[in-house]
Structures are given as C-alpha cells and as structure tokens.
Coordinates of C-alpha atoms in Angstrom, one line a residue:
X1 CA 95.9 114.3 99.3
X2 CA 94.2 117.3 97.5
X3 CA 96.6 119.0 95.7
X4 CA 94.7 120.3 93.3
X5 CA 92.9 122.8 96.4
X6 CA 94.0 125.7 98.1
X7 CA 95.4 125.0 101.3
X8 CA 92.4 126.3 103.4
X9 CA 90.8 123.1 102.0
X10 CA 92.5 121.1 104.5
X11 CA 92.5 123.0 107.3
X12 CA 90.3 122.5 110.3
X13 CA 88.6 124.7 113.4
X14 CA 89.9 122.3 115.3
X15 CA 93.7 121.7 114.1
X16 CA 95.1 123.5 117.2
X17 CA 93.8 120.4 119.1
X18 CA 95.9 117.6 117.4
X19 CA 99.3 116.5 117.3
X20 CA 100.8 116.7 113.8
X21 CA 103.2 113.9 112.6
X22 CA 105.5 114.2 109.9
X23 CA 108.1 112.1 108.0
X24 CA 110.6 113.6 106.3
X25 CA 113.7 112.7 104.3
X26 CA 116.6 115.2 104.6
X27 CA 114.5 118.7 104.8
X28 CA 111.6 117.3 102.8
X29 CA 108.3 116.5 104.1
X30 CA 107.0 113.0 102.7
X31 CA 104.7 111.9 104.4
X32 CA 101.8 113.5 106.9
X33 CA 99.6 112.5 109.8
X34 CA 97.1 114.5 112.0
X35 CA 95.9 112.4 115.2
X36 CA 93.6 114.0 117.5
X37 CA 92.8 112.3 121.2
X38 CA 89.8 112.7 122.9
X39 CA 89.9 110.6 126.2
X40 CA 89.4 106.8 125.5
X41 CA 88.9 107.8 121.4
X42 CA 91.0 109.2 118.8
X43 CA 90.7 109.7 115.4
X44 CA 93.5 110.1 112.9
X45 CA 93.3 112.6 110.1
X46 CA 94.7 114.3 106.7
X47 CA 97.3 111.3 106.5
X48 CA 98.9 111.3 103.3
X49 CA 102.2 111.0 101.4
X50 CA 103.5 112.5 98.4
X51 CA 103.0 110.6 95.2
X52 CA 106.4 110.4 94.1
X53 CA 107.2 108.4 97.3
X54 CA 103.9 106.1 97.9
X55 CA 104.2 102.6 97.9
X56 CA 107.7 102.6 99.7
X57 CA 106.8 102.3 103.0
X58 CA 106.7 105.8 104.1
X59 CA 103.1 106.0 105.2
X60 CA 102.9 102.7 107.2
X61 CA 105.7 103.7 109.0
X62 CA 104.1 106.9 110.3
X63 CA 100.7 105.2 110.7
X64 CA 102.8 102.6 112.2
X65 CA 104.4 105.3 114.9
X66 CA 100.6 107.2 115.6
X67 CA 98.7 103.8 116.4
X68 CA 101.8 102.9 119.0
X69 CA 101.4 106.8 120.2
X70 CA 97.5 106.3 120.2
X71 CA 98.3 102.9 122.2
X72 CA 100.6 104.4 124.7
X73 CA 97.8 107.5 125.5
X74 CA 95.3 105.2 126.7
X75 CA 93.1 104.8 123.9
X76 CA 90.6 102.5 123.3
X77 CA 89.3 103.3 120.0
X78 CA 91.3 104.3 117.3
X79 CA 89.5 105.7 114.0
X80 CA 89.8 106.9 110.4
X81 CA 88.0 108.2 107.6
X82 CA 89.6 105.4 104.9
X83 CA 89.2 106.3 100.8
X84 CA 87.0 103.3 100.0
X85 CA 90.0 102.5 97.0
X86 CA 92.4 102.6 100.9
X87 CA 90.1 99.5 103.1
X88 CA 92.9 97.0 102.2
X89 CA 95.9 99.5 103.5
X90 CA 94.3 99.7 106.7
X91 CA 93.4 96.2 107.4
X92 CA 96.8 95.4 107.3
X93 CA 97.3 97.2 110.1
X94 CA 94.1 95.8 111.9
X95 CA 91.6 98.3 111.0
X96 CA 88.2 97.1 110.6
X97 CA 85.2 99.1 108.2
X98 CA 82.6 99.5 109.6
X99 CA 79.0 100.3 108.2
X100 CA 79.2 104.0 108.1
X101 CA 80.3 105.4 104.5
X102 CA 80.4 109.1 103.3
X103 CA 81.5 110.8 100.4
X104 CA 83.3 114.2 100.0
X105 CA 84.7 116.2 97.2
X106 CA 84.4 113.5 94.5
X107 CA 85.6 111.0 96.4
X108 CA 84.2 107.8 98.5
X109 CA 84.9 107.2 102.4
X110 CA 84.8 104.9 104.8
X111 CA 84.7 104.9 108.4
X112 CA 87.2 101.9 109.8
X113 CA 88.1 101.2 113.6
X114 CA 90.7 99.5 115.3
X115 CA 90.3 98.9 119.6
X116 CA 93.4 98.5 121.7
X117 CA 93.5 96.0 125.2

C-alpha cells in the first residue's frame, strides 16, 4: 500500500494487539490484512495486496476469511478506513460509508461499516 515509505510508516503502537492475516502463494506473501477486536467492535487495517496480483481475487478472499473471523468473535461492528477510489470494493462485501472522511499522506479516506446479527 505504500511502497514508496520506509517500513516504519506502517507500523503501529498498537500492532502487538491484532491478529495479522496473510495470503500467500508458495513462499510469497500476496496479499495482507491486520484486524484488531475490541469487544463488540473491530476494525480492520493495513489490507493490501501486491500490484502484480490485484484484481484476481486475492484480497476478497482474505477480506472474505477476516469478516467470517470478525463474525465468529462476536462482533457487532466491523470497520475500515476505505481509499475513497476503494467504496465500490467494499460494498460488495456489504460495507456501508458512512459520513466520516479523512485524508492522509496524499491520499482520500473513508470510514465504511458493516454490522453483523
């Protein structure tokens, strides 16, 4: 998602506290998902996959696995921070924007929900 930055970029205070999902193909790492729990919330982050293998169905199928793992924790409230140019991604897999928008390094987010039960 940011290769152009050093590593430290993306890392967090609080990246001890979430589970970290991977997909990989043989040894290499193609796609990447952080989702962090906090009782009836969670909030998924630093989801991304590499270039050379977007569009194939790599990323909804991890996205795919963390909402079901999100589901299966009790959560009520699953949330993301969506790159505006991403709504339509989401929605597909019943994410909702909602009114709150940000932007960070360059780039335009929103905030989009999706409630389970």
């Amino acid at each position: 998602m940011w290769p152009e930055k050093d590593l430290d970029y993306v890392k967090l205070k609080d990246d001890d506290e979430g589970t970290h999902f991977g997909l990989f193909e043989g040894e290499a790492l193609i796609s990447a998902v952080s989702l962090f729990v906090h009782g009836p919330e969670a909030q998924f982050r630093k989801f991304a996959t590499l270039t050379s293998h977007q569009n194939q169905g790599y990323g909804s199928r991890l996205l795919f696995h963390i909402l079901g793992e999100a589901e299966q924790a009790g959560v009520k409230r699953i949330y993301c921070n969506a790159r505006s140019g991403k709504v339509s991604f989401y929605e597909r897999f019943g994410l909702i924007p909602t009114a709150s928008t940000f932007t960070k390094g360059g780039k335009d987010y929103i905030v989009m929900e999706r409630f389970f039960g």
